[in-house]
């Protein structure tokens, strides 16, 4: 071991270059925020999926040529998919959720929805099973904000419908 410095430097550089890829694995989780907007009297919904999870999911759902990063068609398809797998109910009736849009911010894929807040809302039931037919280990977390204290719901493969009261 005359001079191991070049080897150590190369090893460290290799590890640093490989580090981002070691974290680029599927997380199989999504976060949704349900917010009550007192100014507009709307309920605003924001779904956040990791882009890496969405990349794998669209290939499974829409075919091997699906591209959530470069194809607006695939982005729209995934947005529609999420909209179909998220529902809210009050007093046994489904709330009509309007699709507002979607965006890819590089790290996450966002899907936006909204609905008018019912005037006498006492409870809300939610169903969120996006990606669970692909990955039973998929966990969808929903945070409800702006109507009392923050409430959190966790949907996994064994949970179909959860309810919060206000």
PDB file of C-alpha atoms in Angstrom:
ATOM      1  CA  UNK A   1       0.000   0.000   0.000  1.00  0.00           C
ATOM      2  CA  UNK A   2       2.392   2.608  -1.211  1.00  0.00           C
ATOM      3  CA  UNK A   3      -0.068   5.403  -1.767  1.00  0.00           C
ATOM      4  CA  UNK A   4      -3.712   4.552  -1.257  1.00  0.00           C
ATOM      5  CA  UNK A   5      -4.906   8.169  -1.427  1.00  0.00           C
ATOM      6  CA  UNK A   6      -6.042   8.002  -5.091  1.00  0.00           C
ATOM      7  CA  UNK A   7      -7.985   4.814  -4.364  1.00  0.00           C
ATOM      8  CA  UNK A   8      -9.688   6.343  -1.310  1.00  0.00           C
ATOM      9  CA  UNK A   9     -10.546   9.514  -3.241  1.00  0.00           C
ATOM     10  CA  UNK A  10     -12.049   7.463  -6.089  1.00  0.00           C
ATOM     11  CA  UNK A  11     -14.001   5.332  -3.612  1.00  0.00           C
ATOM     12  CA  UNK A  12     -15.439   8.406  -1.869  1.00  0.00           C
ATOM     13  CA  UNK A  13     -16.348  10.016  -5.203  1.00  0.00           C
ATOM     14  CA  UNK A  14     -18.061   6.811  -6.329  1.00  0.00           C
ATOM     15  CA  UNK A  15     -20.080   6.624  -3.129  1.00  0.00           C
ATOM     16  CA  UNK A  16     -21.105  10.271  -3.400  1.00  0.00           C
ATOM     17  CA  UNK A  17     -22.212   9.807  -7.007  1.00  0.00           C
ATOM     18  CA  UNK A  18     -24.190   6.674  -6.162  1.00  0.00           C
ATOM     19  CA  UNK A  19     -25.885   8.113  -3.067  1.00  0.00           C
ATOM     20  CA  UNK A  20     -28.838   9.784  -4.843  1.00  0.00           C
ATOM     21  CA  UNK A  21     -29.704   6.515  -6.576  1.00  0.00           C
ATOM     22  CA  UNK A  22     -29.778   4.601  -3.313  1.00  0.00           C
ATOM     23  CA  UNK A  23     -32.694   6.792  -2.196  1.00  0.00           C
ATOM     24  CA  UNK A  24     -34.573   6.506  -5.520  1.00  0.00           C
ATOM     25  CA  UNK A  25     -36.626   3.487  -4.574  1.00  0.00           C
ATOM     26  CA  UNK A  26     -40.356   3.235  -4.264  1.00  0.00           C
ATOM     27  CA  UNK A  27     -41.800   4.595  -1.043  1.00  0.00           C
ATOM     28  CA  UNK A  28     -45.364   3.336  -1.696  1.00  0.00           C
ATOM     29  CA  UNK A  29     -46.930   6.217   0.172  1.00  0.00           C
ATOM     30  CA  UNK A  30     -48.845   9.367  -0.683  1.00  0.00           C
ATOM     31  CA  UNK A  31     -50.001  12.386   1.277  1.00  0.00           C
ATOM     32  CA  UNK A  32     -53.302  14.180   0.708  1.00  0.00           C
ATOM     33  CA  UNK A  33     -54.308  17.477   2.288  1.00  0.00           C
ATOM     34  CA  UNK A  34     -57.986  18.309   2.642  1.00  0.00           C
ATOM     35  CA  UNK A  35     -58.269  21.999   3.527  1.00  0.00           C
ATOM     36  CA  UNK A  36     -61.303  24.102   4.307  1.00  0.00           C
ATOM     37  CA  UNK A  37     -60.960  27.544   2.723  1.00  0.00           C
ATOM     38  CA  UNK A  38     -63.010  30.054   4.771  1.00  0.00           C
ATOM     39  CA  UNK A  39     -62.701  32.707   2.060  1.00  0.00           C
ATOM     40  CA  UNK A  40     -64.175  30.643  -0.801  1.00  0.00           C
ATOM     41  CA  UNK A  41     -66.176  28.150   1.326  1.00  0.00           C
ATOM     42  CA  UNK A  42     -64.595  25.379  -0.732  1.00  0.00           C
ATOM     43  CA  UNK A  43     -62.891  22.196   0.343  1.00  0.00           C
ATOM     44  CA  UNK A  44     -59.522  22.026  -1.439  1.00  0.00           C
ATOM     45  CA  UNK A  45     -57.796  18.674  -1.968  1.00  0.00           C
ATOM     46  CA  UNK A  46     -54.105  18.277  -2.829  1.00  0.00           C
ATOM     47  CA  UNK A  47     -52.696  14.798  -3.492  1.00  0.00           C
ATOM     48  CA  UNK A  48     -48.903  14.387  -3.441  1.00  0.00           C
ATOM     49  CA  UNK A  49     -47.267  11.281  -4.918  1.00  0.00           C
ATOM     50  CA  UNK A  50     -43.536  10.705  -5.140  1.00  0.00           C
ATOM     51  CA  UNK A  51     -42.546  10.971  -8.792  1.00  0.00           C
ATOM     52  CA  UNK A  52     -40.617   7.703  -8.604  1.00  0.00           C
ATOM     53  CA  UNK A  53     -43.726   5.855  -7.379  1.00  0.00           C
ATOM     54  CA  UNK A  54     -45.844   7.532 -10.067  1.00  0.00           C
ATOM     55  CA  UNK A  55     -43.321   6.497 -12.762  1.00  0.00           C
ATOM     56  CA  UNK A  56     -43.633   2.839 -11.801  1.00  0.00           C
ATOM     57  CA  UNK A  57     -47.406   3.041 -11.355  1.00  0.00           C
ATOM     58  CA  UNK A  58     -48.189   4.547 -14.763  1.00  0.00           C
ATOM     59  CA  UNK A  59     -46.191   1.855 -16.541  1.00  0.00           C
ATOM     60  CA  UNK A  60     -48.229  -0.779 -14.718  1.00  0.00           C
ATOM     61  CA  UNK A  61     -51.599   0.972 -15.179  1.00  0.00           C
ATOM     62  CA  UNK A  62     -51.245   2.477 -18.680  1.00  0.00           C
ATOM     63  CA  UNK A  63     -48.514   0.388 -20.291  1.00  0.00           C
ATOM     64  CA  UNK A  64     -44.745   0.304 -20.662  1.00  0.00           C
ATOM     65  CA  UNK A  65     -44.651   3.433 -22.855  1.00  0.00           C
ATOM     66  CA  UNK A  66     -46.377   5.628 -20.249  1.00  0.00           C
ATOM     67  CA  UNK A  67     -44.168   8.555 -19.221  1.00  0.00           C
ATOM     68  CA  UNK A  68     -45.329  10.725 -16.336  1.00  0.00           C
ATOM     69  CA  UNK A  69     -42.355  13.059 -16.726  1.00  0.00           C
ATOM     70  CA  UNK A  70     -42.430  13.769 -20.453  1.00  0.00           C
ATOM     71  CA  UNK A  71     -46.001  13.050 -21.555  1.00  0.00           C
ATOM     72  CA  UNK A  72     -48.913  15.368 -20.792  1.00  0.00           C
ATOM     73  CA  UNK A  73     -51.202  12.529 -21.893  1.00  0.00           C
ATOM     74  CA  UNK A  74     -49.804  10.236 -19.172  1.00  0.00           C
ATOM     75  CA  UNK A  75     -49.949  13.060 -16.626  1.00  0.00           C
ATOM     76  CA  UNK A  76     -53.626  13.626 -17.419  1.00  0.00           C
ATOM     77  CA  UNK A  77     -54.305   9.881 -17.268  1.00  0.00           C
ATOM     78  CA  UNK A  78     -52.671   9.620 -13.839  1.00  0.00           C
ATOM     79  CA  UNK A  79     -54.583  12.665 -12.607  1.00  0.00           C
ATOM     80  CA  UNK A  80     -57.852  11.074 -13.775  1.00  0.00           C
ATOM     81  CA  UNK A  81     -56.850   7.821 -12.083  1.00  0.00           C
ATOM     82  CA  UNK A  82     -56.240   9.589  -8.747  1.00  0.00           C
ATOM     83  CA  UNK A  83     -59.527  11.497  -9.066  1.00  0.00           C
ATOM     84  CA  UNK A  84     -61.384   8.193  -9.514  1.00  0.00           C
ATOM     85  CA  UNK A  85     -59.727   6.611  -6.470  1.00  0.00           C
ATOM     86  CA  UNK A  86     -60.519   9.400  -3.995  1.00  0.00           C
ATOM     87  CA  UNK A  87     -64.041  10.118  -2.750  1.00  0.00           C
ATOM     88  CA  UNK A  88     -65.649  12.124   0.025  1.00  0.00           C
ATOM     89  CA  UNK A  89     -69.117  11.568   1.492  1.00  0.00           C
ATOM     90  CA  UNK A  90     -71.325  13.400   3.936  1.00  0.00           C
ATOM     91  CA  UNK A  91     -74.607  12.141   5.348  1.00  0.00           C
ATOM     92  CA  UNK A  92     -74.331   9.146   3.007  1.00  0.00           C
ATOM     93  CA  UNK A  93     -74.069  11.252  -0.166  1.00  0.00           C
ATOM     94  CA  UNK A  94     -70.974  11.594  -2.316  1.00  0.00           C
ATOM     95  CA  UNK A  95     -69.602  15.105  -2.693  1.00  0.00           C
ATOM     96  CA  UNK A  96     -69.015  16.087  -6.299  1.00  0.00           C
ATOM     97  CA  UNK A  97     -65.279  16.732  -6.607  1.00  0.00           C
ATOM     98  CA  UNK A  98     -64.068  18.929  -9.451  1.00  0.00           C
ATOM     99  CA  UNK A  99     -60.705  18.138 -11.018  1.00  0.00           C
ATOM    100  CA  UNK A 100     -58.674  21.362 -10.846  1.00  0.00           C
ATOM    101  CA  UNK A 101     -55.394  20.207 -12.353  1.00  0.00           C
ATOM    102  CA  UNK A 102     -52.059  18.550 -11.764  1.00  0.00           C
ATOM    103  CA  UNK A 103     -48.341  19.320 -11.857  1.00  0.00           C
ATOM    104  CA  UNK A 104     -44.962  17.652 -11.746  1.00  0.00           C
ATOM    105  CA  UNK A 105     -42.529  19.600  -9.578  1.00  0.00           C
ATOM    106  CA  UNK A 106     -39.641  17.202 -10.219  1.00  0.00           C
ATOM    107  CA  UNK A 107     -39.801  15.388  -6.889  1.00  0.00           C
ATOM    108  CA  UNK A 108     -43.564  14.981  -6.570  1.00  0.00           C
ATOM    109  CA  UNK A 109     -46.608  14.671  -8.796  1.00  0.00           C
ATOM    110  CA  UNK A 110     -49.528  16.754  -7.497  1.00  0.00           C
ATOM    111  CA  UNK A 111     -53.227  16.302  -8.278  1.00  0.00           C
ATOM    112  CA  UNK A 112     -55.730  19.004  -7.262  1.00  0.00           C
ATOM    113  CA  UNK A 113     -59.470  18.779  -6.636  1.00  0.00           C
ATOM    114  CA  UNK A 114     -62.099  20.896  -4.919  1.00  0.00           C
ATOM    115  CA  UNK A 115     -65.756  20.985  -3.951  1.00  0.00           C
ATOM    116  CA  UNK A 116     -68.153  23.378  -2.283  1.00  0.00           C
ATOM    117  CA  UNK A 117     -68.319  22.901   1.475  1.00  0.00           C
ATOM    118  CA  UNK A 118     -71.790  21.742   2.523  1.00  0.00           C
ATOM    119  CA  UNK A 119     -73.391  24.372   4.814  1.00  0.00           C
ATOM    120  CA  UNK A 120     -74.027  22.022   7.758  1.00  0.00           C
ATOM    121  CA  UNK A 121     -71.017  19.733   7.630  1.00  0.00           C
ATOM    122  CA  UNK A 122     -70.737  17.688  10.827  1.00  0.00           C
ATOM    123  CA  UNK A 123     -68.741  14.728   9.516  1.00  0.00           C
ATOM    124  CA  UNK A 124     -66.871  13.595   6.455  1.00  0.00           C
ATOM    125  CA  UNK A 125     -66.206  10.059   5.216  1.00  0.00           C
ATOM    126  CA  UNK A 126     -63.278   9.535   2.859  1.00  0.00           C
ATOM    127  CA  UNK A 127     -62.143   6.715   0.579  1.00  0.00           C
ATOM    128  CA  UNK A 128     -58.594   6.850  -0.817  1.00  0.00           C
ATOM    129  CA  UNK A 129     -57.325   3.675  -2.471  1.00  0.00           C
ATOM    130  CA  UNK A 130     -55.056   5.020  -5.218  1.00  0.00           C
ATOM    131  CA  UNK A 131     -52.274   2.545  -6.129  1.00  0.00           C
ATOM    132  CA  UNK A 132     -53.443  -0.049  -3.595  1.00  0.00           C
ATOM    133  CA  UNK A 133     -54.527  -2.495  -6.295  1.00  0.00           C
ATOM    134  CA  UNK A 134     -50.934  -2.369  -7.581  1.00  0.00           C
ATOM    135  CA  UNK A 135     -49.170  -2.399  -4.232  1.00  0.00           C
ATOM    136  CA  UNK A 136     -51.114  -3.721  -1.239  1.00  0.00           C
ATOM    137  CA  UNK A 137     -48.462  -2.058   0.951  1.00  0.00           C
ATOM    138  CA  UNK A 138     -49.365   1.395  -0.450  1.00  0.00           C
ATOM    139  CA  UNK A 139     -50.260   3.791   2.390  1.00  0.00           C
ATOM    140  CA  UNK A 140     -52.307   6.906   1.633  1.00  0.00           C
ATOM    141  CA  UNK A 141     -52.340   9.464   4.430  1.00  0.00           C
ATOM    142  CA  UNK A 142     -55.006  12.181   4.481  1.00  0.00           C
ATOM    143  CA  UNK A 143     -54.636  15.286   6.651  1.00  0.00           C
ATOM    144  CA  UNK A 144     -57.775  17.350   7.279  1.00  0.00           C
ATOM    145  CA  UNK A 145     -57.044  20.978   8.141  1.00  0.00           C
ATOM    146  CA  UNK A 146     -59.016  24.147   8.793  1.00  0.00           C
ATOM    147  CA  UNK A 147     -62.016  22.661  10.592  1.00  0.00           C
ATOM    148  CA  UNK A 148     -60.927  22.373  14.200  1.00  0.00           C
ATOM    149  CA  UNK A 149     -57.764  20.529  15.095  1.00  0.00           C
ATOM    150  CA  UNK A 150     -55.711  18.729  12.457  1.00  0.00           C
ATOM    151  CA  UNK A 151     -57.033  15.199  11.902  1.00  0.00           C
ATOM    152  CA  UNK A 152     -55.148  12.438  10.108  1.00  0.00           C
ATOM    153  CA  UNK A 153     -56.502   9.344   8.366  1.00  0.00           C
ATOM    154  CA  UNK A 154     -54.329   6.441   7.227  1.00  0.00           C
ATOM    155  CA  UNK A 155     -55.481   4.195   4.389  1.00  0.00           C
ATOM    156  CA  UNK A 156     -53.723   0.913   3.780  1.00  0.00           C
ATOM    157  CA  UNK A 157     -54.881  -2.238   2.020  1.00  0.00           C
ATOM    158  CA  UNK A 158     -57.225  -3.145   4.867  1.00  0.00           C
ATOM    159  CA  UNK A 159     -58.981   0.241   5.156  1.00  0.00           C
ATOM    160  CA  UNK A 160     -61.725   1.222   2.705  1.00  0.00           C
ATOM    161  CA  UNK A 161     -63.538   4.145   4.339  1.00  0.00           C
ATOM    162  CA  UNK A 162     -62.745   6.395   7.308  1.00  0.00           C
ATOM    163  CA  UNK A 163     -64.797   9.113   8.967  1.00  0.00           C
ATOM    164  CA  UNK A 164     -63.971  12.316  10.846  1.00  0.00           C
ATOM    165  CA  UNK A 165     -66.363  14.462  12.834  1.00  0.00           C
ATOM    166  CA  UNK A 166     -66.154  18.187  13.404  1.00  0.00           C
TER     167      UNK A 166
END
